[in-house]
Short mmCIF file of C-alpha atoms in Angstrom, two decimals:
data_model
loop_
_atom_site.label_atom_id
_atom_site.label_comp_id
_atom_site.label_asym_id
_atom_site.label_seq_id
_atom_site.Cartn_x
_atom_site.Cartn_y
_atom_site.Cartn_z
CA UNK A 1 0.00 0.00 0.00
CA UNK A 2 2.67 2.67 0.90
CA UNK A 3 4.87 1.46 -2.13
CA UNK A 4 1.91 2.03 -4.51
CA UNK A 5 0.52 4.96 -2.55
CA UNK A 6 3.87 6.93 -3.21
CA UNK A 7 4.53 6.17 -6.48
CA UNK A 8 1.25 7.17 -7.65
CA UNK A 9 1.68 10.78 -5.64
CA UNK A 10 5.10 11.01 -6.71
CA UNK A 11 4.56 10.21 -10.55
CA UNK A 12 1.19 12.18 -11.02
CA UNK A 13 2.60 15.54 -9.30
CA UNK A 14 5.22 14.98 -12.39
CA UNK A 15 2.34 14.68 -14.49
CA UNK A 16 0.22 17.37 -13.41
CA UNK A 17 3.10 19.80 -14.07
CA UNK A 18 2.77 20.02 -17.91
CA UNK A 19 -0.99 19.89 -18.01
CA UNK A 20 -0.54 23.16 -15.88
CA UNK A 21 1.98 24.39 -18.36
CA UNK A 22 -0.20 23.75 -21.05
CA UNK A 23 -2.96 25.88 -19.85
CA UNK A 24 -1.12 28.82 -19.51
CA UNK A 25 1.08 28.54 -22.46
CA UNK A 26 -2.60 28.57 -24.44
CA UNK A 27 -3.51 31.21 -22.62
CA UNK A 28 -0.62 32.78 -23.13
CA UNK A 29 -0.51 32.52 -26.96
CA UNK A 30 -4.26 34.20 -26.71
CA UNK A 31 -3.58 37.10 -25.07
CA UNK A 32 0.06 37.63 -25.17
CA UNK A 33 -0.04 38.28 -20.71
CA UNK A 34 2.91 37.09 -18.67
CA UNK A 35 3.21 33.25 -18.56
CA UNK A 36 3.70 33.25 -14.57
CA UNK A 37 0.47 34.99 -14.10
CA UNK A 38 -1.33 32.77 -16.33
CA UNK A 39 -0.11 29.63 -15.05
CA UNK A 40 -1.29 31.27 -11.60
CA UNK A 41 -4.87 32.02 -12.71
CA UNK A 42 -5.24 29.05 -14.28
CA UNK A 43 -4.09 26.97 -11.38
CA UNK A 44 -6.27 29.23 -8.54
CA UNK A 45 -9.44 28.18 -11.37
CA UNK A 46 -8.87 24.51 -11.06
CA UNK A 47 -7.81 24.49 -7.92
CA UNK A 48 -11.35 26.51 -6.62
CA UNK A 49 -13.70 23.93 -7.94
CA UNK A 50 -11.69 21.33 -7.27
CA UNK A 51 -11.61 22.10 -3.96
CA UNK A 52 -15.64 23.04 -3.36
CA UNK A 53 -16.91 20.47 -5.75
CA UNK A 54 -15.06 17.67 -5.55
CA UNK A 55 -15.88 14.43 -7.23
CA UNK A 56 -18.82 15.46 -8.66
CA UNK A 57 -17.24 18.90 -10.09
CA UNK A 58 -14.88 16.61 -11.72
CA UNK A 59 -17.31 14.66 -13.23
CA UNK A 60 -19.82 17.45 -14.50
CA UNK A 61 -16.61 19.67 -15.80
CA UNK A 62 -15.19 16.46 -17.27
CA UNK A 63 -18.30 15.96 -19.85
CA UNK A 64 -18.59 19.23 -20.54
CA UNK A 65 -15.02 20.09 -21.61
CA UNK A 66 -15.05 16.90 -23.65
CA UNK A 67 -18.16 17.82 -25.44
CA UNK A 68 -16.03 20.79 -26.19
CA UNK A 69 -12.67 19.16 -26.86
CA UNK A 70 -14.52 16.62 -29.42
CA UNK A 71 -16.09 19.66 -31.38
CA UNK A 72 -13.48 22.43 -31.23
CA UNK A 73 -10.90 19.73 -31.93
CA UNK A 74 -13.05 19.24 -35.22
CA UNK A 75 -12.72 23.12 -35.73
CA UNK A 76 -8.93 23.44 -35.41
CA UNK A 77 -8.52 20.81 -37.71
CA UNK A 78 -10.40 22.06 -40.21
CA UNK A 79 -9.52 25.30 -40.28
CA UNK A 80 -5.92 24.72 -40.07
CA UNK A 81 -5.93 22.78 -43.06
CA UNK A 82 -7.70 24.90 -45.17
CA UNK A 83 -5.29 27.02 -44.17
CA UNK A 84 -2.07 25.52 -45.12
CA UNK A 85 -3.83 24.11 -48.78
CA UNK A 86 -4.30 20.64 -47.46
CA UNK A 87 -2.18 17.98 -46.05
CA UNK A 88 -0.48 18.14 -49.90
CA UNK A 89 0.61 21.05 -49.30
CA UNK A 90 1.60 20.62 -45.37
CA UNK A 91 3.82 17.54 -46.94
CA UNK A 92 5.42 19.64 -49.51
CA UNK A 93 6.45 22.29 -47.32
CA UNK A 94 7.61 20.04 -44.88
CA UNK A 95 9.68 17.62 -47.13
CA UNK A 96 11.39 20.96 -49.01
CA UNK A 97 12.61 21.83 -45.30
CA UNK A 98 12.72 18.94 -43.22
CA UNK A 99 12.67 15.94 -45.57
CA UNK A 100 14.38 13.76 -42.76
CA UNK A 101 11.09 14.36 -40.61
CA UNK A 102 9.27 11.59 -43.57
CA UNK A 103 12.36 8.65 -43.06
CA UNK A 104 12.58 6.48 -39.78
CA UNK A 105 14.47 6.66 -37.74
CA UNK A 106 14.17 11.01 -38.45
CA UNK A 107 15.87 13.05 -36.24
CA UNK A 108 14.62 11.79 -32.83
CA UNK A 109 15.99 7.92 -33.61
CA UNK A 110 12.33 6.45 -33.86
CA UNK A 111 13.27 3.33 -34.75
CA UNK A 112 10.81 0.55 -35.07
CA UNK A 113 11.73 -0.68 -31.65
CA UNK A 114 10.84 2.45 -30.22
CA UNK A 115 7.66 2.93 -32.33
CA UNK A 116 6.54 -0.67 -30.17
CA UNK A 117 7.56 0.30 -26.88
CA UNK A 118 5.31 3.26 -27.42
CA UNK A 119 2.32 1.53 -28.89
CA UNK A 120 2.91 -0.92 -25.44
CA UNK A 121 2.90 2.22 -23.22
CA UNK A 122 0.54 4.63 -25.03
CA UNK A 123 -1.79 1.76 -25.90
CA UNK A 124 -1.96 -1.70 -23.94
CA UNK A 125 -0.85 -0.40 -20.61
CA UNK A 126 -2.84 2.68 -20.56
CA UNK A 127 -5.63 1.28 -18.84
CA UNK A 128 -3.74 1.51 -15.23
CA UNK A 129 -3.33 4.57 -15.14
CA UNK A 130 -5.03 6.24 -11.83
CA UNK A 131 -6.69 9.69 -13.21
CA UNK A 132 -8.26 7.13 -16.41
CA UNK A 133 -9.38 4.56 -13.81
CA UNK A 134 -10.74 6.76 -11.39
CA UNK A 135 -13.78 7.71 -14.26
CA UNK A 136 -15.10 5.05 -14.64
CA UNK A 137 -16.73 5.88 -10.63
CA UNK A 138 -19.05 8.26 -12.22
CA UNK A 139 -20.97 5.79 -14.60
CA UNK A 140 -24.31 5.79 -14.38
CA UNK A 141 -24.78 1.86 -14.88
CA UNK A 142 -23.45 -1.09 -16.84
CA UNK A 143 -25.18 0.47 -20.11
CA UNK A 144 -23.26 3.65 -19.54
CA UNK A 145 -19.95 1.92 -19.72
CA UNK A 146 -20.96 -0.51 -22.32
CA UNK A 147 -22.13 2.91 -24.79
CA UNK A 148 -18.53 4.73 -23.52
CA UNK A 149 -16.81 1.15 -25.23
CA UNK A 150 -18.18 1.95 -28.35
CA UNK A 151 -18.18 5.84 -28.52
CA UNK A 152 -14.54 5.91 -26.99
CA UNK A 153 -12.80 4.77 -29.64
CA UNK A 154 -14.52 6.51 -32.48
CA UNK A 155 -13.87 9.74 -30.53
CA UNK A 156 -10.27 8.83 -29.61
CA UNK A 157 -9.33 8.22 -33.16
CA UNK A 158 -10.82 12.04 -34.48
CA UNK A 159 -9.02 13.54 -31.80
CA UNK A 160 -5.75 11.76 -31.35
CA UNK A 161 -5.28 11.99 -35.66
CA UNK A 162 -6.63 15.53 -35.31
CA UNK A 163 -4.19 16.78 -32.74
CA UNK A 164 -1.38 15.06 -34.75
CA UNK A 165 -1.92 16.89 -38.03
CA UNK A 166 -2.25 20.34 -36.40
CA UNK A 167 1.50 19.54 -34.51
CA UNK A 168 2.92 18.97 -38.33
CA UNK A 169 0.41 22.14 -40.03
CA UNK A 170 2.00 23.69 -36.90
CA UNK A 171 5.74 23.44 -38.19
CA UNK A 172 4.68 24.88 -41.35
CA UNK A 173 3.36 28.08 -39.83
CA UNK A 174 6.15 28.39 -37.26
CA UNK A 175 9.17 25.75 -38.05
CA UNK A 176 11.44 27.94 -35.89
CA UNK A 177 9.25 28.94 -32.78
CA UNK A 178 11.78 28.69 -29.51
CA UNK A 179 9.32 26.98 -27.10
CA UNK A 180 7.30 24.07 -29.19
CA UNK A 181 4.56 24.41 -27.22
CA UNK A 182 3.59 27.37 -28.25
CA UNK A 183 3.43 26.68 -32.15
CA UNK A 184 -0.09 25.26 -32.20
CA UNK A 185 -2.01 28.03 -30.22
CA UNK A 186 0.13 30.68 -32.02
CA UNK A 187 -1.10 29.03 -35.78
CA UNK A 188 -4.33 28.97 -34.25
CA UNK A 189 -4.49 32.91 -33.28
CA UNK A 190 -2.69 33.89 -36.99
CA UNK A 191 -5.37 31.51 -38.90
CA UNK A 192 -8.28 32.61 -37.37
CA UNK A 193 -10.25 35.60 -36.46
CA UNK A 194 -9.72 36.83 -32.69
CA UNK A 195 -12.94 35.85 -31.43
CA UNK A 196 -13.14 32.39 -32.89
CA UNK A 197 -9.55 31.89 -32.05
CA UNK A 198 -10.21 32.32 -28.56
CA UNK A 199 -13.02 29.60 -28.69
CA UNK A 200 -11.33 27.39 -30.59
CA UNK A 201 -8.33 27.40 -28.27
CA UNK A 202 -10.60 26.74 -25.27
CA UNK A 203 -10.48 22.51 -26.79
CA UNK A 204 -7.05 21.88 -26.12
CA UNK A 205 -7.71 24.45 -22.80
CA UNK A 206 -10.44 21.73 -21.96
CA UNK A 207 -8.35 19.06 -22.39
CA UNK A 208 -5.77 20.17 -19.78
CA UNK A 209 -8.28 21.04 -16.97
CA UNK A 210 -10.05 17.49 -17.67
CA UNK A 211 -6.92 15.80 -17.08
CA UNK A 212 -5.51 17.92 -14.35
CA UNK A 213 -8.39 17.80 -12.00
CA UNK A 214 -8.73 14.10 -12.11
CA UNK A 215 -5.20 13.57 -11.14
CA UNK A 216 -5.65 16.21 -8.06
CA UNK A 217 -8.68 14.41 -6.78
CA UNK A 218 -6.28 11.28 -7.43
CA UNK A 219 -3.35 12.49 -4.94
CA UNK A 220 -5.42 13.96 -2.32
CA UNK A 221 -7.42 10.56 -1.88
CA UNK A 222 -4.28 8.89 -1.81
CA UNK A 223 -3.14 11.53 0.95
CA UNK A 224 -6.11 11.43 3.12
CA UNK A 225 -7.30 7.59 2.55
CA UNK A 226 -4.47 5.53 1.89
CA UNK A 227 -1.60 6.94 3.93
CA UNK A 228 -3.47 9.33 6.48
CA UNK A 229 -6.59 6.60 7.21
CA UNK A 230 -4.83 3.36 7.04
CA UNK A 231 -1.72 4.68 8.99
CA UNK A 232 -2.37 7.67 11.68
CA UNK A 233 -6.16 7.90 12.43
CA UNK A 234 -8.67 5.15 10.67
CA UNK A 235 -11.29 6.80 12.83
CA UNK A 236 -11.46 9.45 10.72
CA UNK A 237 -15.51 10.71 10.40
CA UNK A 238 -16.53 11.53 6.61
CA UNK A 239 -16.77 15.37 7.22
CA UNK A 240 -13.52 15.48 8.62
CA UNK A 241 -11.86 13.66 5.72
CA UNK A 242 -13.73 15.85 2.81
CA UNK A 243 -12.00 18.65 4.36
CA UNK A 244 -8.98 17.35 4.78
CA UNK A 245 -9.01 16.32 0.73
CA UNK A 246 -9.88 19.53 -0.31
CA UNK A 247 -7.14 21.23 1.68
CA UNK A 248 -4.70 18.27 0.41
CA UNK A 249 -6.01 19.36 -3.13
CA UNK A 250 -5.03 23.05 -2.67
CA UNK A 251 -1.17 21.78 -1.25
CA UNK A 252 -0.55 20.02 -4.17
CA UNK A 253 -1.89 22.60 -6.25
CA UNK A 254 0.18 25.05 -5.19
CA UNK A 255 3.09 22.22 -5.21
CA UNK A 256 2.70 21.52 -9.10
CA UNK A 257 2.20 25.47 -9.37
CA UNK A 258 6.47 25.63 -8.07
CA UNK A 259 6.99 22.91 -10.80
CA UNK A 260 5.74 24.34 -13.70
CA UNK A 261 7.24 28.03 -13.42
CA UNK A 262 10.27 26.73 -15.08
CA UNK A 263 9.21 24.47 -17.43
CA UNK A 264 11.17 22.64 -20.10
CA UNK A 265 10.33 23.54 -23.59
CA UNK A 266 9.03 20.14 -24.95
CA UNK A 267 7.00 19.04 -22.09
CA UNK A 268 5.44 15.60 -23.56
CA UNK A 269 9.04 14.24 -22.70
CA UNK A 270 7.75 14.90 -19.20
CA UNK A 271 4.57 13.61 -19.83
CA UNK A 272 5.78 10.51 -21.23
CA UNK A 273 8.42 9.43 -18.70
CA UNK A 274 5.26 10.27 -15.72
CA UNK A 275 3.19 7.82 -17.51
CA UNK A 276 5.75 5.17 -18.08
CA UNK A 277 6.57 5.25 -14.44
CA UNK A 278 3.17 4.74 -13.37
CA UNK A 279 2.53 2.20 -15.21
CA UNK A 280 5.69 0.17 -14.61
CA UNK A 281 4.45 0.53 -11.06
CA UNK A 282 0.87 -0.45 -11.47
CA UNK A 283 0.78 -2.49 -14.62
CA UNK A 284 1.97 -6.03 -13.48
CA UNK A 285 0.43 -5.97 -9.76
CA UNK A 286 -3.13 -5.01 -11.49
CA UNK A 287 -2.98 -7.69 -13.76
CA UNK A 288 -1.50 -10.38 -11.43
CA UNK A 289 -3.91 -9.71 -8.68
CA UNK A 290 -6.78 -10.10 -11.21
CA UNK A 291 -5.57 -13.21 -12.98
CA UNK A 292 -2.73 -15.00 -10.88
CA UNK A 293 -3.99 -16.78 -7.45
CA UNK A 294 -0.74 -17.43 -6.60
CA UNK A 295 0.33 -13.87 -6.75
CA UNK A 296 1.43 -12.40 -3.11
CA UNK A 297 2.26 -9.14 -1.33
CA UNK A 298 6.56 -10.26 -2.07
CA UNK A 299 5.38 -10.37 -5.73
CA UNK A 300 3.75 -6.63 -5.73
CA UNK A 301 6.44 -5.49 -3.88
CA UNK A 302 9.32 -6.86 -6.05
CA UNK A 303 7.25 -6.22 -9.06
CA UNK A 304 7.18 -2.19 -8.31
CA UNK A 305 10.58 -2.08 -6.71
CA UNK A 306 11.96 -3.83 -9.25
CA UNK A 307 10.50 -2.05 -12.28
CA UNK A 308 10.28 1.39 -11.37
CA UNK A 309 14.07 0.22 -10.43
CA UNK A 310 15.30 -0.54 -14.04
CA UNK A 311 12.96 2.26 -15.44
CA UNK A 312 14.62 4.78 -13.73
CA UNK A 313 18.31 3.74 -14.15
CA UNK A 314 17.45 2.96 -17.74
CA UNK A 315 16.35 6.69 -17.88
CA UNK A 316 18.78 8.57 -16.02
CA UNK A 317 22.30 6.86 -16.27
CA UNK A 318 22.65 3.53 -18.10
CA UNK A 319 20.27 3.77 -21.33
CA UNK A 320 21.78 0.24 -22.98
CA UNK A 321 19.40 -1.43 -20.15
CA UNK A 322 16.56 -0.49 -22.52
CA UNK A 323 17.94 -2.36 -25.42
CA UNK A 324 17.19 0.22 -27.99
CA UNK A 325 13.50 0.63 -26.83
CA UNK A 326 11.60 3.41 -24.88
CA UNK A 327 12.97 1.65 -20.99
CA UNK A 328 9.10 1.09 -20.58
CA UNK A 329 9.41 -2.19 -21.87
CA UNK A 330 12.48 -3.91 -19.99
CA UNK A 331 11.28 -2.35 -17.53
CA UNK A 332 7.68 -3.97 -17.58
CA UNK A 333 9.47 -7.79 -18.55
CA UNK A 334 12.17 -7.10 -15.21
CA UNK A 335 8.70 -6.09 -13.26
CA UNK A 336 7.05 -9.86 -14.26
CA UNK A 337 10.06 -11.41 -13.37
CA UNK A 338 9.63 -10.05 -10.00
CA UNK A 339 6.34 -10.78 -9.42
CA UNK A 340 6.70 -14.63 -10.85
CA UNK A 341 9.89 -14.52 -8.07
CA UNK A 342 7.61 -13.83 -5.22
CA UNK A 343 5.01 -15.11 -5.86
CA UNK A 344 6.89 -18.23 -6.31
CA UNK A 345 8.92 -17.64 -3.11
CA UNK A 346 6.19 -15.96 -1.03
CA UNK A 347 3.54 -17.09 1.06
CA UNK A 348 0.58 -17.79 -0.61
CA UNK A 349 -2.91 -15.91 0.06
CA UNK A 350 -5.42 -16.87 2.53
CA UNK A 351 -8.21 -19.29 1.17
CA UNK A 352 -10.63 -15.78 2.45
CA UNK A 353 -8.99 -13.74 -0.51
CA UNK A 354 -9.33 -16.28 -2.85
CA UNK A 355 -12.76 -16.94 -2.17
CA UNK A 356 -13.79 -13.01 -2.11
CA UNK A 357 -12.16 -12.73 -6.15
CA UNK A 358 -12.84 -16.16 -7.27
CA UNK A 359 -15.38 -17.96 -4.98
CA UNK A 360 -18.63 -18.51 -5.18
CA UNK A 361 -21.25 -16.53 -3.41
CA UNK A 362 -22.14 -19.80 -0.75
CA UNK A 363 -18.18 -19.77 -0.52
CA UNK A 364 -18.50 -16.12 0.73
CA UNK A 365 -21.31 -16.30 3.20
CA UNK A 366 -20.33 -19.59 5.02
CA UNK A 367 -16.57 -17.68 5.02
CA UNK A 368 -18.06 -14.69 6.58
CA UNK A 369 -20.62 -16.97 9.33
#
């Protein structure tokens, strides 16, 4: 619990940092104000109904700036292309100046191998990461989920493909702009009108506060419920604990807030290396505990420590330990070794656990008689 409890508070503050970033480098590009006093407005914005609305402020913000994402998304796209003459015309401009941006491995080394460790982080282990999880809470009922499976991806696809195009129609407007980050919202604001530029930009604006204010809610229940509950007062009462998330919301607000006022100027390699972690940590111990009954607390334990282990030294000082790949994916095969290990070596659940995940009902109530 404490192992999993701090890397998911140390990993998301990483992650929250750019989505902060990103709101105030759009709002920046807008309307041209200071980035520090942006990035402070837009924090003090999340941060307020965050902190009165919890949960369900979450929630209700959550549909409505993906409604707006989904559309204004749309809008960007098409009027950046019609803009730049089509995507014939964004290719031509970008092979006559960057023709090595259209031949793997390009400038970046984006080899094949690393084109698979991505798909494996960005796609197959996505689905343990806490701020995505934690959603699924606010379905209604089993239809709910069951419509979201087949809506999800169609959305997904227009905005993900979307997004992508604007980044290269983006190069083409600005192929020199000093901090990356702000080439989209600045193409955006010379395409279009001011007015419509302003809505427009409020999509990828959306898509920032959506993602930030899950992850808060994420790391103040992990504050207050799994470390405060479980280790210094589990007599907590309800009232006393919705305060004390809403003032742990506001800490790490204004924690992330020191972490973005120097930010780097490509921040998805910041993003990416906060989701790889997490899901180095959370991947294998998920999907052991749902399929293995022989899996064990050794087996979590050695799992995360030694994952988030190799990920890290792959990362920061020996980079051969990822074999050529993004270190997500050594990482993840070191973390089942671990697991298998304990598990193996460990001692084995209680016949109670097993019968609560894989028992029968009658199993359950003559357990609990």
């Amino acid at each position: 619990m404490v192992l999993i409890s701090v890397g998911v508070l140390v990993l998301l503050v990483a992650y929250m940092a750019p989505q902060f970033v990103a709101g105030a480098r759009l709002l920046q590009a807008v309307s041209g104000v200071d980035y520090t006093t942006l990035l402070v407005i837009f924090a003090g914005v999340v941060l307020v109904y965050i902190g009165l609305g919890g949960f369900l402020a979450s929630a209700l913000t959550d549909a409505l700036q993906g409604i707006l994402m989904f559309f204004g998304g749309i809008a960007v796209w098409i009027a950046l292309l019609t803009a730049a003459g089509g995507l014939g015309g964004v290719n031509t401009q970008v092979m006559d100046t960057k023709p090595e941006l259209f031949t793997l491995p390009g400038p970046g080394g984006f080899t094949l191998s690393m084109i698979m460790s991505y798909s494996l982080q960005l796609g197959l282990m996505i689905c343990v990461l806490p701020h995505l999880a934690v959603r699924a809470m606010s379905y209604k009922d089993s239809k709910s989920v069951h419509t979201a499976m087949m809506v999800g991806p169609i959305i997904m696809v227009v905005i993900t493909l979307g997004f992508l195009t604007m980044g290269l129609v983006s190069h083409q407007f600005h192929p020199n702009m000093e901090v990356g980050d702000l080439a989209l919202p600045r193409t955006v604001v010379d395409v279009l009108p001011d007015g419509i530029a302003g809505i427009v930009l409020a999509a990828p604006l959306a898509a920032a506060m959506s993602t930030v204010d899950s992850m808060i809610l994420i790391v103040s229940g992990v504050v207050v419920r799994d470390l405060f509950t479980n280790f210094v007062n589990p007599r907590v009462s309800d009232g006393t604990a919705k305060r004390m998330a809403s003032g742990a919301s506001i800490v790490i607000g204004l924690v992330v807030l020191l972490l973005a006022l120097e930010p780097p100027n490509y921040l998805e390699y910041l993003v990416i290396y906060a989701i790889g972690g997490l899901e180095v940590v959370l991947f294998v111990p998920l999907l052991g505990g749902l399929y293995s009954k022989r899996g064990n607390a050794l087996g979590v334990v050695l799992a995360m420590v030694g994952g988030a282990g190799w990920y890290v030294v792959a990362n920061e000082w020996v980079p051969d330990l990822a074999f050529g790949m993004f270190p997500i994916a050594s990482s993840s095969l070191v973390s089942v070794l671990g697991y298998v290990v304990g598990s193996a070596g460990g001692r084995p659940p209680r016949r109670e656990v097993l019968v609560k995940f894989w028992g029968t009902q009658a199993e359950i109530d003559r357990l609990s008689a």
